[in-house]
Protein backbone atom coordinates (compact mmCIF):
# COMPACT_ATOMS: atom_id res chain seq x y z
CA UNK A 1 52.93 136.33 -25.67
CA UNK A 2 49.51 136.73 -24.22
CA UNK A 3 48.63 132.95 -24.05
CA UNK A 4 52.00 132.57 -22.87
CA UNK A 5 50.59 134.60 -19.79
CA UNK A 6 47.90 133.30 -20.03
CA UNK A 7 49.06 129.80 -19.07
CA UNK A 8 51.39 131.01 -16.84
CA UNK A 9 49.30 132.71 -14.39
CA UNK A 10 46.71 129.63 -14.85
CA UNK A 11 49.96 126.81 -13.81
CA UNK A 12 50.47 129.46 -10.95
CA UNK A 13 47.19 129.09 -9.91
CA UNK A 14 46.67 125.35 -10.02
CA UNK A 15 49.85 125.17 -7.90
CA UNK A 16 48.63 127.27 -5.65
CA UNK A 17 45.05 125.67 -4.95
CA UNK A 18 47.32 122.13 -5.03
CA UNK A 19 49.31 123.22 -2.31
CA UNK A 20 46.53 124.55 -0.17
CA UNK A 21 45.02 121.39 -0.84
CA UNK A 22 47.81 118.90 0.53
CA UNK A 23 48.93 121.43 3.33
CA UNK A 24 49.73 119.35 6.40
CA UNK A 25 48.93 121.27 9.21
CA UNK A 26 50.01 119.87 12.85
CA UNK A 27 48.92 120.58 16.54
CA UNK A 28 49.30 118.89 19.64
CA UNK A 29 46.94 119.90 22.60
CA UNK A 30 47.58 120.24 26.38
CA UNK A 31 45.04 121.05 28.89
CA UNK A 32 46.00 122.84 31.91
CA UNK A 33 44.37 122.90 35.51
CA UNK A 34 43.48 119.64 36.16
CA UNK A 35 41.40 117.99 37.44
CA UNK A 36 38.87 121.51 37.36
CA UNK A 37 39.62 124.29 36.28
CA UNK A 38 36.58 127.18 37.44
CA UNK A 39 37.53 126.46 40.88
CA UNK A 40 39.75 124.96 43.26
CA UNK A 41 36.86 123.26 45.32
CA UNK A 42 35.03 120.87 43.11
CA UNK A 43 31.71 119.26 43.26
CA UNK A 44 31.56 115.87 42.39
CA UNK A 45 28.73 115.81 40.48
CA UNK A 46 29.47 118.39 38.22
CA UNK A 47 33.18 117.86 37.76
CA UNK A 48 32.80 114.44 36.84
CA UNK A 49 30.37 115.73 34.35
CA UNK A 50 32.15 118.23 33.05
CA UNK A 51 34.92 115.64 32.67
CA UNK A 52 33.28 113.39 30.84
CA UNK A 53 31.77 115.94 28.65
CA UNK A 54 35.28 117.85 27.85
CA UNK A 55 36.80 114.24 27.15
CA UNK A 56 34.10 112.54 25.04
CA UNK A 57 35.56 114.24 21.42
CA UNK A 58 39.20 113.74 22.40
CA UNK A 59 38.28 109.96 23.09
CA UNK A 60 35.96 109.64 20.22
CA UNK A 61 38.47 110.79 18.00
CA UNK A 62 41.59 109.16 19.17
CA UNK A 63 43.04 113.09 19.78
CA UNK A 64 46.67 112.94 21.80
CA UNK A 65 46.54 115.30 24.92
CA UNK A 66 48.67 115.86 27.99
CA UNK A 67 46.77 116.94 30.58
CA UNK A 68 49.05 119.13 33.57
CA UNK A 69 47.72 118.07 36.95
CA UNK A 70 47.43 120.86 40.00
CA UNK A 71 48.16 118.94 42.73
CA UNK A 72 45.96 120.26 45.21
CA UNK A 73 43.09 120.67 42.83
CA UNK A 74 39.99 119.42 44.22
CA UNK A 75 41.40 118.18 47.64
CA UNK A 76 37.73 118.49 48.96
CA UNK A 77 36.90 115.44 47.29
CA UNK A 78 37.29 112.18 48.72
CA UNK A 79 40.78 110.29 47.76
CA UNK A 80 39.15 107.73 45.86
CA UNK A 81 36.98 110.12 43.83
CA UNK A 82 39.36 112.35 42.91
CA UNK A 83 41.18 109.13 41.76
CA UNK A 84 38.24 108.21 39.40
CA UNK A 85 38.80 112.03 38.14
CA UNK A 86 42.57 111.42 37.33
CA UNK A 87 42.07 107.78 35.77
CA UNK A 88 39.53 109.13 33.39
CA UNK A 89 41.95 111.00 31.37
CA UNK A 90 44.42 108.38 31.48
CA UNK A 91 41.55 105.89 30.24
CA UNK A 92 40.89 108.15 27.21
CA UNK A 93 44.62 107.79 26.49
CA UNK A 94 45.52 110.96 27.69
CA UNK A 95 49.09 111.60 28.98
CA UNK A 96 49.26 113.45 32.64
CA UNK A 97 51.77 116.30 33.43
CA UNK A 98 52.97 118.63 36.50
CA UNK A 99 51.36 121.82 36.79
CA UNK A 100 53.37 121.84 40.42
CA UNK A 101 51.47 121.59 43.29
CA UNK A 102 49.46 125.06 43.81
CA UNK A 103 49.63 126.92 40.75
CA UNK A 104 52.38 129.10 42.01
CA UNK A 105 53.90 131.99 40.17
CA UNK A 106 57.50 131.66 39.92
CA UNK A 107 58.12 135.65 39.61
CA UNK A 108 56.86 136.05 43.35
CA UNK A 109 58.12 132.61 44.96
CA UNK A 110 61.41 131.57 46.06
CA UNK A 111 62.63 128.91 43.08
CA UNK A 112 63.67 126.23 45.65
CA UNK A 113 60.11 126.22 47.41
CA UNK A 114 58.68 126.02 43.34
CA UNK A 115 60.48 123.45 42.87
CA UNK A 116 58.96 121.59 46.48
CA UNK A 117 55.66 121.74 44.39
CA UNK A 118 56.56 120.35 41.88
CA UNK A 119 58.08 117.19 43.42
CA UNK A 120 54.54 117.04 46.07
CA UNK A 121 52.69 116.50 42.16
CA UNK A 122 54.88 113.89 41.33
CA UNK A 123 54.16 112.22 44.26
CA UNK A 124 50.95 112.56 44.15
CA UNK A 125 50.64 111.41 40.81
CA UNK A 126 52.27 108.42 41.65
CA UNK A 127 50.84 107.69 44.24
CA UNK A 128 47.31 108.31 42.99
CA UNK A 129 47.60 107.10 39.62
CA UNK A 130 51.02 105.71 39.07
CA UNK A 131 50.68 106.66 35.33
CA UNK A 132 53.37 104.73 33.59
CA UNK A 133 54.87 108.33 31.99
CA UNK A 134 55.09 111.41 34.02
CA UNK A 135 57.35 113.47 31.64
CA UNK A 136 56.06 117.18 30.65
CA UNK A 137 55.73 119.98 33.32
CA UNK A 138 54.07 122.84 32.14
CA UNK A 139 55.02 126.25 34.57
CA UNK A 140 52.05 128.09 35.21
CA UNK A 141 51.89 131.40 33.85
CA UNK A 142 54.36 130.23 31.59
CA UNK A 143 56.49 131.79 34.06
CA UNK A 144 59.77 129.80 34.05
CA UNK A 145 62.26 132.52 34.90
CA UNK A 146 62.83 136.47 35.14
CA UNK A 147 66.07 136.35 35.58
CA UNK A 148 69.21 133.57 33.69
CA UNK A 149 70.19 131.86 37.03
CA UNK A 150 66.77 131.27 37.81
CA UNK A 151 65.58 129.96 34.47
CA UNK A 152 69.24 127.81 34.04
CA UNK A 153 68.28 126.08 37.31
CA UNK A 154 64.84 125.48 37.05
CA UNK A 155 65.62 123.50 33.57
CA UNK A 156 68.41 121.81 35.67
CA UNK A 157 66.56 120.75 38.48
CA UNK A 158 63.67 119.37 35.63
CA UNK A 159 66.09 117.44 33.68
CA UNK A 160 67.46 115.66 36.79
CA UNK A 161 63.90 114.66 37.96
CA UNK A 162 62.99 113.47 34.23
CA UNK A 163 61.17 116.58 33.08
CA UNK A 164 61.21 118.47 30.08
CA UNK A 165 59.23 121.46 29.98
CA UNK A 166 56.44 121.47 27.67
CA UNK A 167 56.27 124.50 25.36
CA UNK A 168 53.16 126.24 23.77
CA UNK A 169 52.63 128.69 20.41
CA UNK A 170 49.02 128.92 20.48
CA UNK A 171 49.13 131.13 23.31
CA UNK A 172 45.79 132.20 24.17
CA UNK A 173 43.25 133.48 26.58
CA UNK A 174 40.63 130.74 27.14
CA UNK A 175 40.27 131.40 30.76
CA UNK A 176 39.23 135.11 30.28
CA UNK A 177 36.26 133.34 28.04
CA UNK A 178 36.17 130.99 30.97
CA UNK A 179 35.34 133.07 33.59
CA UNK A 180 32.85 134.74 31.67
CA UNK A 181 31.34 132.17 31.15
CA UNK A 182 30.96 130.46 34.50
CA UNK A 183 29.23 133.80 35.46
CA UNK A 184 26.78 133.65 32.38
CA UNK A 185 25.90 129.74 33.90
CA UNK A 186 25.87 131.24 37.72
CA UNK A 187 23.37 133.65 36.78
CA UNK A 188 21.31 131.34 34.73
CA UNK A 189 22.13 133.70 31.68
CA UNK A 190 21.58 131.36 28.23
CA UNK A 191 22.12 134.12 25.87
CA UNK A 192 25.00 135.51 27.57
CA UNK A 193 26.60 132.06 27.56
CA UNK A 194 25.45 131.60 23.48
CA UNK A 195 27.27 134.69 22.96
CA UNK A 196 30.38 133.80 24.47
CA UNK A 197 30.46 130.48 23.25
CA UNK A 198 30.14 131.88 19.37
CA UNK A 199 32.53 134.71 20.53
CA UNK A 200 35.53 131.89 21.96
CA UNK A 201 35.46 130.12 18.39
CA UNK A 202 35.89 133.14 16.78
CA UNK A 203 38.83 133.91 19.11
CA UNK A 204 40.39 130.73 18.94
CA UNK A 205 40.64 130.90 15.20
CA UNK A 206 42.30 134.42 15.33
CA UNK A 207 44.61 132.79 17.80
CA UNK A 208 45.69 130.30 14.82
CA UNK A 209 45.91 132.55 12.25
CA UNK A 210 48.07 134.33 14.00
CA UNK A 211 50.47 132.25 15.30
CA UNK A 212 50.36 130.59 11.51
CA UNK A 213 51.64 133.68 9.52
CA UNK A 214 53.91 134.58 12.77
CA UNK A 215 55.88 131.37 12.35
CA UNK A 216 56.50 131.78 8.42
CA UNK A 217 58.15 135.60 9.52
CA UNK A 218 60.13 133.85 12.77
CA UNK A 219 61.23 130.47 11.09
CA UNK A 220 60.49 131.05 7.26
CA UNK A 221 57.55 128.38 7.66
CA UNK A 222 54.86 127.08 9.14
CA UNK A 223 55.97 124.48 12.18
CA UNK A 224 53.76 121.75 14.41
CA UNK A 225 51.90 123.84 16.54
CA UNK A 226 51.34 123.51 20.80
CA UNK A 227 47.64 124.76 21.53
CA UNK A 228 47.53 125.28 25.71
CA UNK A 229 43.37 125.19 26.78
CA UNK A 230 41.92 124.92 30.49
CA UNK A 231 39.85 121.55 31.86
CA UNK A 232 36.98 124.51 32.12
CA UNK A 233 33.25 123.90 31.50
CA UNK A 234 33.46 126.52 28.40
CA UNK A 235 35.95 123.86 26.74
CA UNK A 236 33.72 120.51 28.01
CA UNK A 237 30.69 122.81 26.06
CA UNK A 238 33.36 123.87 22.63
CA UNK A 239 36.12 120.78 22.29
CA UNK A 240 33.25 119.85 19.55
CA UNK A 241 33.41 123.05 17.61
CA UNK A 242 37.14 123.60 18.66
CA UNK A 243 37.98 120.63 16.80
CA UNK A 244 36.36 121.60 13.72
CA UNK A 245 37.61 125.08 13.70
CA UNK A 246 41.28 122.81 13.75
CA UNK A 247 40.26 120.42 11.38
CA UNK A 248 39.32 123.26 8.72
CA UNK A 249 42.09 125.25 8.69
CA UNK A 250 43.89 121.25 8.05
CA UNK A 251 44.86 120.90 11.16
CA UNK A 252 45.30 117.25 12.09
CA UNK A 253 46.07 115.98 15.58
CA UNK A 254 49.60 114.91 17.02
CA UNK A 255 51.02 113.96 20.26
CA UNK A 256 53.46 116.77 22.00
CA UNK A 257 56.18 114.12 21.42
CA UNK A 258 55.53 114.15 17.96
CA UNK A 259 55.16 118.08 17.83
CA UNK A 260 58.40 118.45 19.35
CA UNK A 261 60.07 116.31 16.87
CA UNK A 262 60.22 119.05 14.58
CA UNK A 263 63.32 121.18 14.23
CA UNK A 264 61.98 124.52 15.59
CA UNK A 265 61.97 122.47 19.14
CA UNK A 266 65.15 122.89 19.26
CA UNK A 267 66.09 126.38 18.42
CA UNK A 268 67.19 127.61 22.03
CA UNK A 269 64.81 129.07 24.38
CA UNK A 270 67.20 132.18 25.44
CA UNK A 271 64.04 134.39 27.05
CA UNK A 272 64.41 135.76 30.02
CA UNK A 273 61.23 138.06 31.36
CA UNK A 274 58.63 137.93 33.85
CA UNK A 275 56.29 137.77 30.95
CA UNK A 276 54.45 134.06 29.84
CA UNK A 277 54.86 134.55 26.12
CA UNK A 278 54.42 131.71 23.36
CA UNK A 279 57.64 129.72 22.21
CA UNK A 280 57.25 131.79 18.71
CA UNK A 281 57.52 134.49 20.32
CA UNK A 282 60.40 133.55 22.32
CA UNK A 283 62.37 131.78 18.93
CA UNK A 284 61.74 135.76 17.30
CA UNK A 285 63.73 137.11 20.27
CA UNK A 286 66.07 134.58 19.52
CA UNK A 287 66.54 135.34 16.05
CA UNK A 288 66.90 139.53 17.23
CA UNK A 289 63.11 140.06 16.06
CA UNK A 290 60.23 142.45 18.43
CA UNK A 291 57.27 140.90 19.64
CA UNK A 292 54.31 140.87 17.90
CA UNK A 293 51.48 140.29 20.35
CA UNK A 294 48.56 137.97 19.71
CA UNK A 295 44.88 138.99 19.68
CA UNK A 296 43.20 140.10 22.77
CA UNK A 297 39.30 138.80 23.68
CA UNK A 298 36.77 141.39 23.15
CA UNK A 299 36.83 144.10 25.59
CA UNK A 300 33.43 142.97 26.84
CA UNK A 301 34.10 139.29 27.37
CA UNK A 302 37.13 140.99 29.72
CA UNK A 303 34.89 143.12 31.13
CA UNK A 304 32.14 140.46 32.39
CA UNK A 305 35.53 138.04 33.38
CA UNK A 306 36.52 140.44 35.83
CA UNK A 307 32.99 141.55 37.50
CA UNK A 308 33.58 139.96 41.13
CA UNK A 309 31.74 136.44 41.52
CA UNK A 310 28.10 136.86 43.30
């Protein structure tokens, strides 16, 4: 009887290690605030820098992204050099969404002048760039609706101009990190900026753990995950290490298309709020479950993100 459990608890554990082993873990990455995201007036110099820099791992390693475009992002540039900003993340085969037109949020605007912005980013995608698929809008905030009529006619008015919005479950606060850290850079403050940059992986990887065991109690499993980041000189600086952090928790990289495929896509999204929250999140309410909030940063990161730039 002993051996019996003996060899029983052993078979357990060799099919446990095997399926940790051949776990196939999915995400698909979108990067909002296009072309820049630390500011809505952009040097030339440095953004194209920071461009290159943020898409030199994504490139290298063939990683799908949509990137979601603010329209009047870094209007102080010259027509033909924000074009050269645009067509570099088409020429490292990223896809381009709408991120409408001036970041609005949609709790404090009127929906039909939200959904003006939107169509002036189409056209001036089109015009800029003409990618050859402008499909994904991504609302900012994640606000897309505080009330039913509202949200039913924003997803109206996106289906009949060939949108679908783009969802996200590894909610997150990168740009709390991000603001930090431009003001670590401003002030010429390398240990400050060492520390946040150690501090943001750490994050991140709470983030994903997260959202992991929160989709096995919403949908009984693990599903492909949506990871929302900003085009910020903190990711240009991490996308290296961000990657890895992915990579060993057997993550491997997939297009939003290819995320959506999976069933969970399609459970409805019935949440109404004034609240951005994560699609798991939103597929709990759904299925009559509370919220379970994500991590926060660390109080200090918040703290040096909101200290009023010099």
């Amino acid at each position: 009887m002993l051996l019996k459990r003996l060899l029983l608890s052993f078979f357990t554990i060799a099919n446990t290690c095997a399926f940790a082993q051949t776990m196939h873990r999915q995400v698909a990455i979108t990067i909002d605030d296009l072309p820049y995201a630390d500011g809505r007036r952009c040097d030339e110099t440095d953004t194209l820098a920071t461009t290159e820099k943020l898409l030199d791992p994504i490139r290298a390693a063939k990683v799908p992204v949509v990137g979601f475009v603010i329209g009047d992002r870094c209007m102080d540039l010259k027509p033909g050099q924000r074009r050269i900003l645009l067509k570099m993340w088409l020429d490292a085969g990223a896809e381009l969404g709408n991120h409408t037109w001036s970041h609005p949020d949609l709790n404090k605007i009127p929906l039909k002048e939200y959904e003006k912005q939107i169509l002036e980013t189409d056209d001036d995608l089109r015009r800029t760039i003409n990618p050859s698929k402008l499909r994904y809008f991504r609302a900012p905030y994640l606000h897309d609706g505080s009330n039913l009529q509202t949200k039913k006619q924003l997803q109206r008015f996106l289906s009949r101009h060939g949108y679908q919005e783009a969802p996200v479950t590894f909610d997150n606060n990168d740009w709390t990190f991000a603001a930090a850290y431009s003001l670590a850079l401003k002030n010429n403050d390398s240990a400050l900026a060492k520390s946040i940059e150690d501090a943001y992986i750490s994050y991140m990887e709470s983030i994903a753990e997260f959202f992991e065991k929160r989709s096995i109690e919403v949908l009984g499993r693990e599903c492909p995950q949506v990871l929302l980041i900003h085009a910020s000189r903190l990711n240009a600086k991490m996308m290296p290490a961000l990657l890895q952090m992915l990579r060993g928790r057997g993550y491997t990289f997939v297009s939003l298309e290819q995320a959506m495929h999976d069933d969970s896509y399609r459970i409805p999204d019935t949440y109404i709020g004034r609240k951005g929250l994560s699609w798991i999140h939103r597929w709990g309410l759904a299925k009559g479950r509370p919220i379970k909030l994500e991590p926060n940063e660390p109080e200090w990161v918040a703290k040096i993100a909101n200290q009023p730039v010099p």
